[in-house]
Coordinates of C-alpha atoms in Angstrom, one line a residue:
M654 CA -1.7 13.1 46.0
T655 CA 1.0 12.6 43.3
R656 CA 2.6 9.2 43.3
R657 CA 6.4 9.2 43.8
I658 CA 8.2 7.4 40.9
N659 CA 11.4 5.5 41.5
D660 CA 13.6 7.2 38.9
T661 CA 16.8 5.1 39.5
F662 CA 16.5 3.5 36.1
L663 CA 16.1 6.8 34.3
R664 CA 19.1 8.3 36.1
A665 CA 21.3 5.3 35.1
C666 CA 20.1 5.8 31.5
R667 CA 21.4 9.3 31.7
G668 CA 24.8 8.2 33.0
E669 CA 24.2 9.6 36.5
K670 CA 25.4 8.0 39.7
T671 CA 22.8 6.0 41.5
D672 CA 22.4 4.5 45.0
Y673 CA 22.2 1.0 43.5
V674 CA 22.2 -0.7 40.1
P675 CA 18.7 -0.7 38.6
V676 CA 17.3 -3.8 37.0
W677 CA 14.6 -4.9 34.7
Y678 CA 14.3 -8.1 32.5
M679 CA 13.5 -8.5 28.9
R680 CA 10.3 -10.5 28.6
Q681 CA 9.7 -10.0 32.4
A682 CA 6.0 -10.0 31.6
G683 CA 4.7 -13.2 30.1
R684 CA 5.3 -16.9 29.7
S685 CA 7.4 -17.5 32.9
Q686 CA 4.5 -16.3 35.1
P687 CA 1.7 -18.7 36.2
E688 CA -0.7 -15.8 36.3
Y689 CA 0.0 -15.0 32.7
R690 CA -0.3 -18.7 31.6
A691 CA -3.7 -18.8 33.3
L692 CA -4.8 -15.7 31.4
K693 CA -3.6 -17.2 28.1
E694 CA -6.0 -20.1 28.7
K695 CA -8.9 -17.6 28.4
Y696 CA -7.4 -14.9 26.1
S697 CA -5.2 -14.8 23.0
L698 CA -2.2 -12.5 22.7
F699 CA -4.3 -10.3 20.4
E700 CA -7.1 -10.1 22.9
I701 CA -4.8 -9.3 25.8
T702 CA -2.9 -6.5 24.0
H703 CA -6.2 -5.0 22.7
E704 CA -7.7 -4.8 26.2
P705 CA -6.0 -2.0 28.1
E706 CA -7.0 -3.3 31.6
L707 CA -5.7 -6.8 30.9
C708 CA -2.6 -5.5 29.2
A709 CA -1.8 -3.1 32.0
Y710 CA -2.2 -6.0 34.5
V711 CA 0.3 -8.2 32.6
T712 CA 2.7 -5.2 32.3
R713 CA 2.7 -4.3 36.0
L714 CA 2.7 -7.8 37.4
P715 CA 6.5 -8.4 37.3
V716 CA 7.1 -5.0 38.9
E717 CA 4.9 -6.1 41.8
Q718 CA 6.3 -9.7 41.9
Y719 CA 10.0 -9.1 41.3
G720 CA 10.6 -5.5 42.6
V721 CA 12.2 -4.4 39.3
D722 CA 13.0 -0.7 38.6
A723 CA 11.1 -0.4 35.3
A724 CA 8.1 -1.9 33.6
I725 CA 8.1 -2.6 29.8
L726 CA 4.9 -2.4 27.9
Y727 CA 3.5 -5.8 27.1
K728 CA 2.9 -6.1 23.4
D729 CA 4.5 -7.4 20.2
I730 CA 6.9 -5.7 17.7
M731 CA 4.4 -6.6 15.0
T732 CA 1.7 -4.4 16.6
P733 CA 2.0 -1.4 14.2
L734 CA 2.4 -3.3 11.0
P735 CA -1.3 -4.0 10.2
A736 CA -1.9 -0.3 10.2
I737 CA 0.4 0.2 7.2
G738 CA -1.1 -2.7 5.3
V739 CA 0.9 -5.8 6.4
D740 CA -1.2 -8.9 6.8
V741 CA 0.4 -10.5 9.9
E742 CA -0.7 -13.2 12.1
I743 CA 1.0 -14.5 15.3
Q744 CA 0.9 -18.3 14.9
G745 CA 1.5 -20.5 17.9
G746 CA 4.8 -22.4 17.8
I747 CA 5.9 -20.4 14.8
G748 CA 5.7 -16.6 15.5
P749 CA 4.7 -13.8 13.1
V750 CA 3.6 -15.0 9.7
I751 CA 3.2 -12.5 6.9
A752 CA 0.6 -13.3 4.2
N753 CA 1.7 -10.6 1.8
P754 CA 5.5 -10.6 1.9
I755 CA 7.5 -7.8 0.2
R756 CA 9.0 -8.8 -3.1
S757 CA 9.3 -5.6 -5.1
L758 CA 9.4 -1.8 -5.0
Q759 CA 5.7 -1.8 -5.9
D760 CA 5.0 -3.8 -2.7
V761 CA 6.9 -1.2 -0.7
E762 CA 5.0 1.7 -2.4
R763 CA 1.7 0.1 -1.5
L764 CA 2.5 0.4 2.2
G765 CA 0.5 3.1 4.0
E766 CA 1.2 5.3 7.1
I767 CA 0.3 4.8 10.7
D768 CA -2.0 7.1 12.7
P769 CA -1.4 5.8 16.2
E770 CA -4.4 7.4 17.9
H771 CA -6.7 5.9 15.3
D772 CA -4.8 2.6 14.5
V773 CA -3.5 1.5 17.9
P774 CA -5.6 3.4 20.5
Y775 CA -5.5 0.4 22.8
V776 CA -1.7 0.7 23.1
L777 CA -1.9 4.4 24.1
E778 CA -4.8 3.7 26.5
T779 CA -2.8 1.0 28.2
I780 CA 0.1 3.4 28.7
R781 CA -2.1 6.1 30.1
L782 CA -3.7 3.6 32.5
L783 CA -0.3 2.4 33.8
V784 CA 1.4 5.8 34.2
N785 CA -1.6 7.7 35.6
E786 CA -2.9 5.1 38.0
Q787 CA -0.8 2.0 38.5
L788 CA 3.0 2.2 38.3
D789 CA 5.6 3.7 40.7
V790 CA 8.5 2.9 38.3
P791 CA 9.1 4.2 34.8
L792 CA 7.4 2.6 31.9
I793 CA 9.5 1.6 28.9
G794 CA 7.8 1.8 25.5
F795 CA 9.3 0.0 22.6
A796 CA 9.3 -0.8 18.9
G797 CA 10.9 -3.1 16.5
A798 CA 13.7 -1.6 14.3
P799 CA 13.4 -1.4 10.5
F800 CA 15.8 -4.3 9.7
T801 CA 14.1 -6.7 12.1
L802 CA 10.6 -5.8 10.9
A803 CA 11.8 -5.9 7.3
S804 CA 13.2 -9.4 7.8
Y805 CA 9.7 -10.7 8.7
M806 CA 8.1 -8.8 5.9
I807 CA 10.5 -10.1 3.3
E808 CA 11.0 -13.7 4.6
G809 CA 7.2 -14.1 5.3
G810 CA 8.0 -15.2 8.9
P811 CA 10.8 -16.1 11.2
S812 CA 14.2 -17.0 9.6
K813 CA 17.4 -18.7 10.7
N814 CA 19.6 -17.1 8.1
Y815 CA 17.8 -14.1 6.6
H816 CA 19.0 -15.0 3.1
K817 CA 15.9 -13.5 1.4
T818 CA 16.2 -10.3 3.4
K819 CA 19.9 -9.8 2.6
A820 CA 19.4 -10.8 -1.0
F821 CA 16.7 -8.1 -1.3
M822 CA 19.0 -5.6 0.3
Y823 CA 21.8 -6.3 -2.1
A824 CA 19.8 -6.9 -5.3
E825 CA 17.1 -4.2 -4.8
P826 CA 18.7 -1.3 -3.1
K827 CA 16.1 1.2 -4.3
A828 CA 13.3 -0.9 -2.9
W829 CA 15.3 -1.6 0.3
F830 CA 15.9 2.0 1.1
A831 CA 12.3 2.9 0.3
L832 CA 11.3 0.2 2.8
M833 CA 13.7 1.5 5.4
D834 CA 12.2 5.0 5.0
K835 CA 8.7 3.7 5.3
L836 CA 9.5 1.7 8.5
A837 CA 11.6 4.5 10.0
E838 CA 8.7 6.9 9.6
M839 CA 6.2 4.4 11.0
T840 CA 8.6 3.8 14.0
I841 CA 9.0 7.5 14.7
R842 CA 5.2 8.1 14.7
Y843 CA 4.4 5.0 16.7
V844 CA 7.1 5.6 19.4
R845 CA 6.4 9.3 19.6
S846 CA 2.8 8.5 20.4
Q847 CA 3.9 6.1 23.2
I848 CA 6.1 8.9 24.7
Q849 CA 3.3 11.4 24.5
A850 CA 0.9 8.9 26.2
G851 CA 3.4 8.7 29.1
A852 CA 6.2 6.2 28.4
S853 CA 9.3 7.7 30.0
A854 CA 12.0 5.7 28.1
V855 CA 12.0 3.7 24.8
Q856 CA 13.9 0.6 23.7
I857 CA 14.3 -0.2 20.0
F858 CA 14.6 -3.9 19.4
D859 CA 16.7 -4.8 16.4
S860 CA 16.6 -8.4 17.4
W861 CA 18.0 -10.0 14.2
V862 CA 20.4 -7.3 13.0
G863 CA 23.4 -9.4 14.2
A864 CA 23.0 -11.2 10.9
V865 CA 24.5 -8.2 9.1
N866 CA 28.2 -7.2 9.1
A867 CA 29.3 -3.7 10.2
D868 CA 30.0 -2.5 6.7
D869 CA 26.5 -3.4 5.4
Y870 CA 25.0 -2.0 8.6
R871 CA 26.6 1.4 7.9
V872 CA 25.4 1.5 4.3
F873 CA 22.0 -0.2 4.4
I874 CA 20.6 0.2 8.0
K875 CA 22.3 2.9 10.0
P876 CA 20.9 5.9 8.1
A877 CA 17.3 4.8 9.0
M878 CA 18.4 4.3 12.7
A879 CA 20.0 7.7 12.8
R880 CA 16.8 9.3 11.5
I881 CA 14.7 7.5 14.1
F882 CA 16.9 8.4 17.0
A883 CA 17.4 12.0 15.9
A884 CA 13.6 12.4 15.7
L885 CA 12.9 10.7 19.0
R886 CA 15.7 12.7 20.7
E887 CA 13.4 15.7 20.5
E888 CA 11.0 14.0 22.9
G889 CA 13.6 14.2 25.8
V890 CA 13.4 10.6 27.1
P891 CA 16.2 8.0 27.3
L892 CA 16.6 5.9 24.2
I893 CA 17.9 2.3 24.3
M894 CA 19.2 0.2 21.5
F895 CA 19.3 -3.6 21.6
G896 CA 20.1 -6.5 19.3
V897 CA 21.0 -10.1 19.6
G898 CA 24.5 -11.3 18.5
A899 CA 25.2 -7.7 17.6
G900 CA 28.3 -6.9 19.6
H901 CA 30.2 -6.2 16.4
L902 CA 27.7 -3.3 15.9
A903 CA 28.2 -1.7 19.4
R904 CA 30.6 0.9 18.1
E905 CA 28.1 1.8 15.3
W906 CA 25.4 2.4 17.9
N907 CA 27.8 4.4 20.1
D908 CA 27.8 7.3 17.6
L909 CA 24.0 7.3 17.1
P910 CA 22.0 9.9 19.1
L911 CA 20.8 7.4 21.7
D912 CA 21.5 7.0 25.5
V913 CA 21.9 3.3 26.3
I914 CA 23.4 0.3 24.5
G915 CA 22.0 -3.0 25.4
L916 CA 24.5 -5.9 25.2
D917 CA 23.9 -9.6 25.0
W918 CA 26.2 -12.0 26.7
R919 CA 28.6 -12.4 23.8
L920 CA 30.3 -9.0 24.5
S921 CA 31.4 -8.3 28.0
I922 CA 30.7 -4.8 29.5
R923 CA 34.4 -4.3 30.2
E924 CA 35.3 -5.2 26.6
A925 CA 32.7 -2.9 25.2
R926 CA 34.1 0.0 27.2
R927 CA 37.6 -1.0 26.1
Q928 CA 36.4 -0.6 22.6
G929 CA 35.3 3.0 23.3
I930 CA 31.6 2.6 24.2
V931 CA 30.8 5.7 26.2
K932 CA 27.0 5.4 26.3
A933 CA 25.3 3.9 29.3
I934 CA 25.2 0.1 29.1
Q935 CA 22.4 -2.3 29.8
G936 CA 22.9 -6.1 30.2
N937 CA 24.0 -8.8 30.0
L938 CA 23.4 -12.1 31.8
D939 CA 22.9 -15.1 29.5
P940 CA 19.2 -16.0 30.4
A941 CA 20.2 -19.7 30.3
V942 CA 22.1 -19.0 33.5
L943 CA 18.8 -18.5 35.3
L944 CA 18.2 -22.3 35.0
A945 CA 21.4 -23.0 36.9
P946 CA 21.8 -23.5 40.7
W947 CA 21.7 -20.3 42.7
N948 CA 25.4 -20.3 43.6
V949 CA 26.2 -20.3 39.8
I950 CA 23.7 -17.5 39.2
E951 CA 25.2 -15.4 42.0
E952 CA 28.8 -15.9 40.8
R953 CA 27.9 -14.9 37.2
V954 CA 25.8 -11.9 38.3
K955 CA 28.5 -10.6 40.7
R956 CA 31.0 -10.6 37.8
I957 CA 28.7 -8.7 35.5
L958 CA 27.8 -6.2 38.3
D959 CA 31.4 -5.5 39.1
E960 CA 32.2 -4.7 35.5
G961 CA 29.0 -2.6 35.1
M962 CA 29.8 -0.5 38.2
E963 CA 33.2 0.4 37.0
Q964 CA 31.5 3.5 35.5
P965 CA 28.3 5.3 36.2
G966 CA 25.5 4.6 33.7
Y967 CA 24.8 0.9 34.1
I968 CA 21.5 -1.1 34.2
F969 CA 21.4 -4.8 34.9
N970 CA 19.4 -6.9 32.4
L971 CA 19.6 -10.2 30.5
G972 CA 21.3 -10.6 27.2
H973 CA 17.9 -11.7 25.7
G974 CA 14.4 -12.5 27.0
I975 CA 13.4 -14.7 29.9
F976 CA 12.6 -18.4 29.0
P977 CA 9.2 -19.9 30.0
D978 CA 11.1 -22.4 32.2
V979 CA 12.6 -19.7 34.5
Q980 CA 11.0 -19.7 38.0
P981 CA 9.5 -16.4 39.2
A982 CA 11.1 -17.0 42.6
T983 CA 14.5 -16.9 41.0
L984 CA 13.8 -13.5 39.4
K985 CA 12.6 -12.1 42.7
R986 CA 15.6 -13.4 44.5
L987 CA 17.9 -12.1 41.8
T988 CA 16.4 -8.6 41.9
A989 CA 16.8 -8.4 45.7
F990 CA 20.4 -9.7 45.4
I991 CA 21.3 -7.1 42.8
H992 CA 19.9 -4.2 44.8
E993 CA 21.6 -5.4 48.0
Y994 CA 25.0 -6.2 46.5
T995 CA 25.2 -2.9 44.6
S996 CA 23.9 -0.8 47.5
A997 CA 26.8 -2.0 49.6
K998 CA 29.4 -0.9 47.1

């Protein structure tokens, strides 16, 4: 017997009218869940993501607990980088640390290519396990975008200002564009393999691209993004773009061959549409609001939902990921409220 998949999220991605507003939450799987914290006492992030049964469990848990309309694969944006020769380690309390940062064109030229079936088989096996046996909602695959990956590779780890990254971009344009090409090709191959394994939508996280102004984005970054989305468009699944503090780039994303623009809380949905955004929109509650009393959460969420529902093609989400301090009961209550409030409209 074939399982029936709730496709409300996919229809919203395509701009179709839905019976209610679908919802999922960035970082819905992970640190805010006691079950996950218990797992982390026994296993590292590396071990969880390399063990398909464990990774599938972590991925599906929020779907079962919160009633969300999509799952997002549990993994890290750094996952494909070792395959191309990047020595990366996720260090507790710091994040990704790169032992061999990019400093020259020669460093870029030394990077290899990814063969997903050989290099990240555990990712693809996790996807197959979820879509073939465990989920009744769509699974979102994802990847980091070239600028955000490059920022780690050049800075050597997390940064607050991206000075080294932007200096490299300005001072070494030949090396920069070579790096963008390498990372674009890696992203295309990696994401395509996720789709072919069963992911039914994809989100590209350009988490730190908000550090770049629109003119520089058009010159130094947008060509690689256009190449990625044009290639993935051939796979026929919804494509989502998201960045933090990047509302000034929403119009740039609007003319890329993608389906959904994810907004953080700095740009309202109504203002984005006023600026000419015609794609489907995803967002955009400030996750800090989830730590407020319920009456405050409800008031803020109603306002966002009312703006989102002014046009078809709207998915509720947060403007960034869930904090560890957020209570699972709050997310379950919020999901039920969104479904109930928007069903009545």
